[in-house]
């Protein structure tokens, strides 16, 4: 008797493509994608004449340096991230009678009932190429907190609301004009 070959049953793979397609759609719909977020900072407009040297009085500049060891130097003296916010806030708060404080200009701003003294102070931030990202962000956060607290003070004074609670765009713009965020960042280099 001749041996009969066993017949191997065929698999119907027609519905496999449908199932894999449905699984793919399921995972695409249910998966969340992480989004990167950065520092919200409005960049200055391009310089019209880059060869022109802008002179800023020394008293109008607060120098903040971060070296590659994450050590802070504020106006040539060792500093600490914990005190940076208060130092910056004191620097940007107008003090017209103080000769060592930044110069002040007086402006009339719409919606603010009186002339406002605006500090001409600029915070100059410079970091080393080896500065850690976490230290850089910590310094940026402290500088932002100082400006935000100053804005909050003026908002409470003139509009009886915290700055974060303002909804009127004109009021927000008025406070932003009264407390301009003047942070100058230099290109990173090697700082000793």
mmCIF file with all atom_site columns, C-alpha atoms in Angstrom:
data_model
loop_
_atom_site.group_PDB
_atom_site.id
_atom_site.type_symbol
_atom_site.label_atom_id
_atom_site.label_alt_id
_atom_site.label_comp_id
_atom_site.label_asym_id
_atom_site.label_entity_id
_atom_site.label_seq_id
_atom_site.pdbx_PDB_ins_code
_atom_site.Cartn_x
_atom_site.Cartn_y
_atom_site.Cartn_z
_atom_site.occupancy
_atom_site.B_iso_or_equiv
_atom_site.pdbx_formal_charge
_atom_site.auth_seq_id
_atom_site.auth_comp_id
_atom_site.auth_asym_id
_atom_site.auth_atom_id
_atom_site.pdbx_PDB_model_num
ATOM 1   C CA . UNK A 1 1   ? 0.000  0.000   0.000  1.00 0.00 ? 1   UNK A CA 1
ATOM 2   C CA . UNK A 1 2   ? 1.247  3.365   -0.933 1.00 0.00 ? 2   UNK A CA 1
ATOM 3   C CA . UNK A 1 3   ? 1.769  5.921   1.750  1.00 0.00 ? 3   UNK A CA 1
ATOM 4   C CA . UNK A 1 4   ? -0.514 8.853   1.569  1.00 0.00 ? 4   UNK A CA 1
ATOM 5   C CA . UNK A 1 5   ? 0.954  12.228  2.276  1.00 0.00 ? 5   UNK A CA 1
ATOM 6   C CA . UNK A 1 6   ? -0.663 14.063  5.083  1.00 0.00 ? 6   UNK A CA 1
ATOM 7   C CA . UNK A 1 7   ? -2.292 17.183  3.948  1.00 0.00 ? 7   UNK A CA 1
ATOM 8   C CA . UNK A 1 8   ? -1.326 20.246  6.026  1.00 0.00 ? 8   UNK A CA 1
ATOM 9   C CA . UNK A 1 9   ? -4.328 22.445  6.686  1.00 0.00 ? 9   UNK A CA 1
ATOM 10  C CA . UNK A 1 10  ? -4.094 25.974  5.280  1.00 0.00 ? 10  UNK A CA 1
ATOM 11  C CA . UNK A 1 11  ? -4.592 28.984  7.506  1.00 0.00 ? 11  UNK A CA 1
ATOM 12  C CA . UNK A 1 12  ? -6.946 31.632  6.317  1.00 0.00 ? 12  UNK A CA 1
ATOM 13  C CA . UNK A 1 13  ? -4.831 34.797  6.707  1.00 0.00 ? 13  UNK A CA 1
ATOM 14  C CA . UNK A 1 14  ? -7.366 37.122  5.121  1.00 0.00 ? 14  UNK A CA 1
ATOM 15  C CA . UNK A 1 15  ? -8.706 38.485  8.386  1.00 0.00 ? 15  UNK A CA 1
ATOM 16  C CA . UNK A 1 16  ? -5.192 38.823  9.952  1.00 0.00 ? 16  UNK A CA 1
ATOM 17  C CA . UNK A 1 17  ? -4.562 42.018  8.028  1.00 0.00 ? 17  UNK A CA 1
ATOM 18  C CA . UNK A 1 18  ? -7.858 43.454  9.272  1.00 0.00 ? 18  UNK A CA 1
ATOM 19  C CA . UNK A 1 19  ? -7.080 42.587  12.879 1.00 0.00 ? 19  UNK A CA 1
ATOM 20  C CA . UNK A 1 20  ? -3.549 44.047  12.732 1.00 0.00 ? 20  UNK A CA 1
ATOM 21  C CA . UNK A 1 21  ? -4.921 47.225  11.142 1.00 0.00 ? 21  UNK A CA 1
ATOM 22  C CA . UNK A 1 22  ? -7.532 47.570  13.914 1.00 0.00 ? 22  UNK A CA 1
ATOM 23  C CA . UNK A 1 23  ? -4.869 47.035  16.580 1.00 0.00 ? 23  UNK A CA 1
ATOM 24  C CA . UNK A 1 24  ? -2.670 49.674  14.974 1.00 0.00 ? 24  UNK A CA 1
ATOM 25  C CA . UNK A 1 25  ? -5.517 52.197  14.983 1.00 0.00 ? 25  UNK A CA 1
ATOM 26  C CA . UNK A 1 26  ? -6.339 51.329  18.608 1.00 0.00 ? 26  UNK A CA 1
ATOM 27  C CA . UNK A 1 27  ? -2.767 51.986  19.780 1.00 0.00 ? 27  UNK A CA 1
ATOM 28  C CA . UNK A 1 28  ? -2.490 55.208  17.774 1.00 0.00 ? 28  UNK A CA 1
ATOM 29  C CA . UNK A 1 29  ? -5.706 56.557  19.281 1.00 0.00 ? 29  UNK A CA 1
ATOM 30  C CA . UNK A 1 30  ? -5.020 55.565  22.884 1.00 0.00 ? 30  UNK A CA 1
ATOM 31  C CA . UNK A 1 31  ? -1.326 56.489  23.075 1.00 0.00 ? 31  UNK A CA 1
ATOM 32  C CA . UNK A 1 32  ? -0.407 59.917  24.382 1.00 0.00 ? 32  UNK A CA 1
ATOM 33  C CA . UNK A 1 33  ? 2.520  61.726  22.866 1.00 0.00 ? 33  UNK A CA 1
ATOM 34  C CA . UNK A 1 34  ? 4.895  63.682  25.076 1.00 0.00 ? 34  UNK A CA 1
ATOM 35  C CA . UNK A 1 35  ? 5.346  67.245  23.961 1.00 0.00 ? 35  UNK A CA 1
ATOM 36  C CA . UNK A 1 36  ? 8.448  69.232  24.734 1.00 0.00 ? 36  UNK A CA 1
ATOM 37  C CA . UNK A 1 37  ? 7.969  72.594  26.319 1.00 0.00 ? 37  UNK A CA 1
ATOM 38  C CA . UNK A 1 38  ? 10.490 75.373  26.471 1.00 0.00 ? 38  UNK A CA 1
ATOM 39  C CA . UNK A 1 39  ? 10.985 78.717  28.081 1.00 0.00 ? 39  UNK A CA 1
ATOM 40  C CA . UNK A 1 40  ? 8.510  81.292  26.897 1.00 0.00 ? 40  UNK A CA 1
ATOM 41  C CA . UNK A 1 41  ? 10.586 84.280  26.101 1.00 0.00 ? 41  UNK A CA 1
ATOM 42  C CA . UNK A 1 42  ? 9.957  86.947  23.522 1.00 0.00 ? 42  UNK A CA 1
ATOM 43  C CA . UNK A 1 43  ? 13.088 87.513  21.494 1.00 0.00 ? 43  UNK A CA 1
ATOM 44  C CA . UNK A 1 44  ? 14.182 91.054  20.679 1.00 0.00 ? 44  UNK A CA 1
ATOM 45  C CA . UNK A 1 45  ? 13.839 92.259  17.095 1.00 0.00 ? 45  UNK A CA 1
ATOM 46  C CA . UNK A 1 46  ? 16.885 91.893  14.845 1.00 0.00 ? 46  UNK A CA 1
ATOM 47  C CA . UNK A 1 47  ? 19.488 94.608  15.239 1.00 0.00 ? 47  UNK A CA 1
ATOM 48  C CA . UNK A 1 48  ? 19.343 97.056  12.332 1.00 0.00 ? 48  UNK A CA 1
ATOM 49  C CA . UNK A 1 49  ? 23.002 98.050  12.564 1.00 0.00 ? 49  UNK A CA 1
ATOM 50  C CA . UNK A 1 50  ? 24.961 95.200  14.212 1.00 0.00 ? 50  UNK A CA 1
ATOM 51  C CA . UNK A 1 51  ? 28.265 97.115  14.059 1.00 0.00 ? 51  UNK A CA 1
ATOM 52  C CA . UNK A 1 52  ? 26.882 99.907  16.228 1.00 0.00 ? 52  UNK A CA 1
ATOM 53  C CA . UNK A 1 53  ? 27.976 99.535  19.863 1.00 0.00 ? 53  UNK A CA 1
ATOM 54  C CA . UNK A 1 54  ? 25.242 100.279 22.398 1.00 0.00 ? 54  UNK A CA 1
ATOM 55  C CA . UNK A 1 55  ? 26.501 101.973 25.557 1.00 0.00 ? 55  UNK A CA 1
ATOM 56  C CA . UNK A 1 56  ? 24.611 101.134 28.744 1.00 0.00 ? 56  UNK A CA 1
ATOM 57  C CA . UNK A 1 57  ? 25.543 102.757 32.028 1.00 0.00 ? 57  UNK A CA 1
ATOM 58  C CA . UNK A 1 58  ? 27.116 100.371 34.515 1.00 0.00 ? 58  UNK A CA 1
ATOM 59  C CA . UNK A 1 59  ? 24.501 101.150 37.151 1.00 0.00 ? 59  UNK A CA 1
ATOM 60  C CA . UNK A 1 60  ? 21.748 99.977  34.774 1.00 0.00 ? 60  UNK A CA 1
ATOM 61  C CA . UNK A 1 61  ? 23.196 96.459  34.450 1.00 0.00 ? 61  UNK A CA 1
ATOM 62  C CA . UNK A 1 62  ? 22.941 93.532  36.830 1.00 0.00 ? 62  UNK A CA 1
ATOM 63  C CA . UNK A 1 63  ? 25.473 90.916  35.706 1.00 0.00 ? 63  UNK A CA 1
ATOM 64  C CA . UNK A 1 64  ? 24.584 87.288  36.395 1.00 0.00 ? 64  UNK A CA 1
ATOM 65  C CA . UNK A 1 65  ? 27.226 84.729  35.469 1.00 0.00 ? 65  UNK A CA 1
ATOM 66  C CA . UNK A 1 66  ? 27.011 80.929  35.773 1.00 0.00 ? 66  UNK A CA 1
ATOM 67  C CA . UNK A 1 67  ? 30.220 78.914  35.410 1.00 0.00 ? 67  UNK A CA 1
ATOM 68  C CA . UNK A 1 68  ? 30.638 75.284  34.363 1.00 0.00 ? 68  UNK A CA 1
ATOM 69  C CA . UNK A 1 69  ? 30.524 74.202  38.016 1.00 0.00 ? 69  UNK A CA 1
ATOM 70  C CA . UNK A 1 70  ? 27.049 75.782  38.370 1.00 0.00 ? 70  UNK A CA 1
ATOM 71  C CA . UNK A 1 71  ? 28.414 78.518  40.627 1.00 0.00 ? 71  UNK A CA 1
ATOM 72  C CA . UNK A 1 72  ? 26.630 81.851  40.439 1.00 0.00 ? 72  UNK A CA 1
ATOM 73  C CA . UNK A 1 73  ? 28.336 85.231  40.317 1.00 0.00 ? 73  UNK A CA 1
ATOM 74  C CA . UNK A 1 74  ? 26.100 88.307  40.694 1.00 0.00 ? 74  UNK A CA 1
ATOM 75  C CA . UNK A 1 75  ? 27.726 91.669  39.987 1.00 0.00 ? 75  UNK A CA 1
ATOM 76  C CA . UNK A 1 76  ? 31.146 90.166  40.602 1.00 0.00 ? 76  UNK A CA 1
ATOM 77  C CA . UNK A 1 77  ? 30.262 88.578  43.956 1.00 0.00 ? 77  UNK A CA 1
ATOM 78  C CA . UNK A 1 78  ? 29.352 84.948  44.731 1.00 0.00 ? 78  UNK A CA 1
ATOM 79  C CA . UNK A 1 79  ? 25.589 84.501  44.640 1.00 0.00 ? 79  UNK A CA 1
ATOM 80  C CA . UNK A 1 80  ? 22.978 81.907  45.400 1.00 0.00 ? 80  UNK A CA 1
ATOM 81  C CA . UNK A 1 81  ? 19.930 80.844  43.406 1.00 0.00 ? 81  UNK A CA 1
ATOM 82  C CA . UNK A 1 82  ? 17.850 81.088  46.593 1.00 0.00 ? 82  UNK A CA 1
ATOM 83  C CA . UNK A 1 83  ? 18.501 84.847  46.884 1.00 0.00 ? 83  UNK A CA 1
ATOM 84  C CA . UNK A 1 84  ? 18.598 85.694  43.166 1.00 0.00 ? 84  UNK A CA 1
ATOM 85  C CA . UNK A 1 85  ? 14.874 86.483  42.923 1.00 0.00 ? 85  UNK A CA 1
ATOM 86  C CA . UNK A 1 86  ? 15.001 89.017  45.760 1.00 0.00 ? 86  UNK A CA 1
ATOM 87  C CA . UNK A 1 87  ? 18.186 90.627  44.412 1.00 0.00 ? 87  UNK A CA 1
ATOM 88  C CA . UNK A 1 88  ? 16.657 90.933  40.949 1.00 0.00 ? 88  UNK A CA 1
ATOM 89  C CA . UNK A 1 89  ? 13.383 92.313  42.288 1.00 0.00 ? 89  UNK A CA 1
ATOM 90  C CA . UNK A 1 90  ? 15.247 94.933  44.313 1.00 0.00 ? 90  UNK A CA 1
ATOM 91  C CA . UNK A 1 91  ? 17.288 95.806  41.208 1.00 0.00 ? 91  UNK A CA 1
ATOM 92  C CA . UNK A 1 92  ? 14.250 96.311  38.932 1.00 0.00 ? 92  UNK A CA 1
ATOM 93  C CA . UNK A 1 93  ? 12.184 98.221  41.500 1.00 0.00 ? 93  UNK A CA 1
ATOM 94  C CA . UNK A 1 94  ? 12.542 101.949 40.751 1.00 0.00 ? 94  UNK A CA 1
ATOM 95  C CA . UNK A 1 95  ? 14.435 103.891 43.399 1.00 0.00 ? 95  UNK A CA 1
ATOM 96  C CA . UNK A 1 96  ? 14.985 107.391 41.956 1.00 0.00 ? 96  UNK A CA 1
ATOM 97  C CA . UNK A 1 97  ? 16.781 108.766 45.036 1.00 0.00 ? 97  UNK A CA 1
ATOM 98  C CA . UNK A 1 98  ? 19.401 105.978 45.091 1.00 0.00 ? 98  UNK A CA 1
ATOM 99  C CA . UNK A 1 99  ? 22.490 106.901 43.032 1.00 0.00 ? 99  UNK A CA 1
ATOM 100 C CA . UNK A 1 100 ? 23.605 103.259 42.773 1.00 0.00 ? 100 UNK A CA 1
ATOM 101 C CA . UNK A 1 101 ? 20.209 101.980 41.564 1.00 0.00 ? 101 UNK A CA 1
ATOM 102 C CA . UNK A 1 102 ? 19.321 101.848 37.858 1.00 0.00 ? 102 UNK A CA 1
ATOM 103 C CA . UNK A 1 103 ? 18.074 105.019 36.223 1.00 0.00 ? 103 UNK A CA 1
ATOM 104 C CA . UNK A 1 104 ? 14.345 105.635 36.135 1.00 0.00 ? 104 UNK A CA 1
ATOM 105 C CA . UNK A 1 105 ? 12.097 107.050 33.442 1.00 0.00 ? 105 UNK A CA 1
ATOM 106 C CA . UNK A 1 106 ? 8.606  108.393 34.065 1.00 0.00 ? 106 UNK A CA 1
ATOM 107 C CA . UNK A 1 107 ? 5.874  107.467 31.576 1.00 0.00 ? 107 UNK A CA 1
ATOM 108 C CA . UNK A 1 108 ? 2.149  107.936 31.280 1.00 0.00 ? 108 UNK A CA 1
ATOM 109 C CA . UNK A 1 109 ? 0.570  104.573 30.532 1.00 0.00 ? 109 UNK A CA 1
ATOM 110 C CA . UNK A 1 110 ? -3.025 104.229 29.425 1.00 0.00 ? 110 UNK A CA 1
ATOM 111 C CA . UNK A 1 111 ? -5.361 102.791 32.124 1.00 0.00 ? 111 UNK A CA 1
ATOM 112 C CA . UNK A 1 112 ? -2.903 103.617 34.918 1.00 0.00 ? 112 UNK A CA 1
ATOM 113 C CA . UNK A 1 113 ? -4.169 106.749 36.683 1.00 0.00 ? 113 UNK A CA 1
ATOM 114 C CA . UNK A 1 114 ? -0.751 108.232 37.480 1.00 0.00 ? 114 UNK A CA 1
ATOM 115 C CA . UNK A 1 115 ? 2.644  108.568 35.863 1.00 0.00 ? 115 UNK A CA 1
ATOM 116 C CA . UNK A 1 116 ? 4.651  105.383 36.386 1.00 0.00 ? 116 UNK A CA 1
ATOM 117 C CA . UNK A 1 117 ? 8.347  105.171 37.222 1.00 0.00 ? 117 UNK A CA 1
ATOM 118 C CA . UNK A 1 118 ? 9.979  102.535 35.038 1.00 0.00 ? 118 UNK A CA 1
ATOM 119 C CA . UNK A 1 119 ? 13.409 101.129 35.818 1.00 0.00 ? 119 UNK A CA 1
ATOM 120 C CA . UNK A 1 120 ? 15.960 101.167 33.004 1.00 0.00 ? 120 UNK A CA 1
ATOM 121 C CA . UNK A 1 121 ? 17.675 98.190  34.626 1.00 0.00 ? 121 UNK A CA 1
ATOM 122 C CA . UNK A 1 122 ? 18.789 95.293  32.435 1.00 0.00 ? 122 UNK A CA 1
ATOM 123 C CA . UNK A 1 123 ? 19.658 91.838  33.774 1.00 0.00 ? 123 UNK A CA 1
ATOM 124 C CA . UNK A 1 124 ? 22.590 90.488  31.785 1.00 0.00 ? 124 UNK A CA 1
ATOM 125 C CA . UNK A 1 125 ? 22.733 86.686  31.944 1.00 0.00 ? 125 UNK A CA 1
ATOM 126 C CA . UNK A 1 126 ? 25.796 84.827  30.768 1.00 0.00 ? 126 UNK A CA 1
ATOM 127 C CA . UNK A 1 127 ? 26.562 81.160  31.238 1.00 0.00 ? 127 UNK A CA 1
ATOM 128 C CA . UNK A 1 128 ? 29.395 78.789  30.499 1.00 0.00 ? 128 UNK A CA 1
ATOM 129 C CA . UNK A 1 129 ? 29.084 76.119  27.841 1.00 0.00 ? 129 UNK A CA 1
ATOM 130 C CA . UNK A 1 130 ? 29.425 73.525  30.617 1.00 0.00 ? 130 UNK A CA 1
ATOM 131 C CA . UNK A 1 131 ? 26.590 74.937  32.738 1.00 0.00 ? 131 UNK A CA 1
ATOM 132 C CA . UNK A 1 132 ? 24.016 72.265  33.525 1.00 0.00 ? 132 UNK A CA 1
ATOM 133 C CA . UNK A 1 133 ? 20.587 72.660  32.019 1.00 0.00 ? 133 UNK A CA 1
ATOM 134 C CA . UNK A 1 134 ? 18.928 72.402  35.446 1.00 0.00 ? 134 UNK A CA 1
ATOM 135 C CA . UNK A 1 135 ? 21.008 75.306  36.817 1.00 0.00 ? 135 UNK A CA 1
ATOM 136 C CA . UNK A 1 136 ? 20.274 77.403  33.740 1.00 0.00 ? 136 UNK A CA 1
ATOM 137 C CA . UNK A 1 137 ? 16.535 76.768  34.118 1.00 0.00 ? 137 UNK A CA 1
ATOM 138 C CA . UNK A 1 138 ? 16.679 77.482  37.872 1.00 0.00 ? 138 UNK A CA 1
ATOM 139 C CA . UNK A 1 139 ? 18.292 80.869  37.214 1.00 0.00 ? 139 UNK A CA 1
ATOM 140 C CA . UNK A 1 140 ? 15.781 81.647  34.456 1.00 0.00 ? 140 UNK A CA 1
ATOM 141 C CA . UNK A 1 141 ? 12.904 80.743  36.800 1.00 0.00 ? 141 UNK A CA 1
ATOM 142 C CA . UNK A 1 142 ? 14.198 83.005  39.574 1.00 0.00 ? 142 UNK A CA 1
ATOM 143 C CA . UNK A 1 143 ? 14.604 85.926  37.165 1.00 0.00 ? 143 UNK A CA 1
ATOM 144 C CA . UNK A 1 144 ? 11.083 85.367  35.808 1.00 0.00 ? 144 UNK A CA 1
ATOM 145 C CA . UNK A 1 145 ? 9.677  85.194  39.362 1.00 0.00 ? 145 UNK A CA 1
ATOM 146 C CA . UNK A 1 146 ? 11.242 88.568  40.186 1.00 0.00 ? 146 UNK A CA 1
ATOM 147 C CA . UNK A 1 147 ? 9.617  90.263  37.190 1.00 0.00 ? 147 UNK A CA 1
ATOM 148 C CA . UNK A 1 148 ? 6.300  88.490  37.821 1.00 0.00 ? 148 UNK A CA 1
ATOM 149 C CA . UNK A 1 149 ? 6.219  89.575  41.472 1.00 0.00 ? 149 UNK A CA 1
ATOM 150 C CA . UNK A 1 150 ? 6.881  93.173  40.451 1.00 0.00 ? 150 UNK A CA 1
ATOM 151 C CA . UNK A 1 151 ? 4.061  92.955  37.881 1.00 0.00 ? 151 UNK A CA 1
ATOM 152 C CA . UNK A 1 152 ? 1.788  91.437  40.526 1.00 0.00 ? 152 UNK A CA 1
ATOM 153 C CA . UNK A 1 153 ? 2.496  94.334  42.916 1.00 0.00 ? 153 UNK A CA 1
ATOM 154 C CA . UNK A 1 154 ? 1.562  96.942  40.311 1.00 0.00 ? 154 UNK A CA 1
ATOM 155 C CA . UNK A 1 155 ? -1.482 94.977  39.210 1.00 0.00 ? 155 UNK A CA 1
ATOM 156 C CA . UNK A 1 156 ? -2.779 94.824  42.789 1.00 0.00 ? 156 UNK A CA 1
ATOM 157 C CA . UNK A 1 157 ? -2.028 98.498  43.277 1.00 0.00 ? 157 UNK A CA 1
ATOM 158 C CA . UNK A 1 158 ? -3.746 99.804  40.147 1.00 0.00 ? 158 UNK A CA 1
ATOM 159 C CA . UNK A 1 159 ? -6.374 97.149  39.329 1.00 0.00 ? 159 UNK A CA 1
ATOM 160 C CA . UNK A 1 160 ? -6.966 95.339  42.668 1.00 0.00 ? 160 UNK A CA 1
ATOM 161 C CA . UNK A 1 161 ? -6.244 91.992  40.995 1.00 0.00 ? 161 UNK A CA 1
ATOM 162 C CA . UNK A 1 162 ? -3.270 89.689  40.809 1.00 0.00 ? 162 UNK A CA 1
ATOM 163 C CA . UNK A 1 163 ? -1.484 89.908  37.477 1.00 0.00 ? 163 UNK A CA 1
ATOM 164 C CA . UNK A 1 164 ? -2.266 86.250  36.701 1.00 0.00 ? 164 UNK A CA 1
ATOM 165 C CA . UNK A 1 165 ? -5.988 86.944  37.234 1.00 0.00 ? 165 UNK A CA 1
ATOM 166 C CA . UNK A 1 166 ? -6.185 89.858  34.786 1.00 0.00 ? 166 UNK A CA 1
ATOM 167 C CA . UNK A 1 167 ? -8.340 89.056  31.776 1.00 0.00 ? 167 UNK A CA 1
ATOM 168 C CA . UNK A 1 168 ? -8.490 92.468  30.122 1.00 0.00 ? 168 UNK A CA 1
ATOM 169 C CA . UNK A 1 169 ? -5.771 92.569  27.452 1.00 0.00 ? 169 UNK A CA 1
ATOM 170 C CA . UNK A 1 170 ? -5.387 96.336  27.821 1.00 0.00 ? 170 UNK A CA 1
ATOM 171 C CA . UNK A 1 171 ? -4.688 96.026  31.560 1.00 0.00 ? 171 UNK A CA 1
ATOM 172 C CA . UNK A 1 172 ? -2.182 93.233  30.930 1.00 0.00 ? 172 UNK A CA 1
ATOM 173 C CA . UNK A 1 173 ? -0.458 95.373  28.317 1.00 0.00 ? 173 UNK A CA 1
ATOM 174 C CA . UNK A 1 174 ? -0.389 98.355  30.695 1.00 0.00 ? 174 UNK A CA 1
ATOM 175 C CA . UNK A 1 175 ? 1.337  96.306  33.405 1.00 0.00 ? 175 UNK A CA 1
ATOM 176 C CA . UNK A 1 176 ? 3.768  94.835  30.867 1.00 0.00 ? 176 UNK A CA 1
ATOM 177 C CA . UNK A 1 177 ? 4.684  98.364  29.794 1.00 0.00 ? 177 UNK A CA 1
ATOM 178 C CA . UNK A 1 178 ? 5.165  99.420  33.433 1.00 0.00 ? 178 UNK A CA 1
ATOM 179 C CA . UNK A 1 179 ? 7.433  96.424  34.130 1.00 0.00 ? 179 UNK A CA 1
ATOM 180 C CA . UNK A 1 180 ? 9.272  95.524  30.935 1.00 0.00 ? 180 UNK A CA 1
ATOM 181 C CA . UNK A 1 181 ? 11.186 92.250  31.112 1.00 0.00 ? 181 UNK A CA 1
ATOM 182 C CA . UNK A 1 182 ? 14.712 93.300  30.247 1.00 0.00 ? 182 UNK A CA 1
ATOM 183 C CA . UNK A 1 183 ? 16.893 90.212  30.283 1.00 0.00 ? 183 UNK A CA 1
ATOM 184 C CA . UNK A 1 184 ? 19.895 90.176  27.981 1.00 0.00 ? 184 UNK A CA 1
ATOM 185 C CA . UNK A 1 185 ? 21.466 86.796  27.291 1.00 0.00 ? 185 UNK A CA 1
ATOM 186 C CA . UNK A 1 186 ? 24.970 86.581  25.934 1.00 0.00 ? 186 UNK A CA 1
ATOM 187 C CA . UNK A 1 187 ? 26.243 83.655  23.934 1.00 0.00 ? 187 UNK A CA 1
ATOM 188 C CA . UNK A 1 188 ? 27.640 80.933  26.207 1.00 0.00 ? 188 UNK A CA 1
ATOM 189 C CA . UNK A 1 189 ? 31.423 80.812  26.539 1.00 0.00 ? 189 UNK A CA 1
ATOM 190 C CA . UNK A 1 190 ? 34.035 79.517  28.954 1.00 0.00 ? 190 UNK A CA 1
ATOM 191 C CA . UNK A 1 191 ? 33.740 81.333  32.295 1.00 0.00 ? 191 UNK A CA 1
ATOM 192 C CA . UNK A 1 192 ? 36.293 80.671  35.023 1.00 0.00 ? 192 UNK A CA 1
#
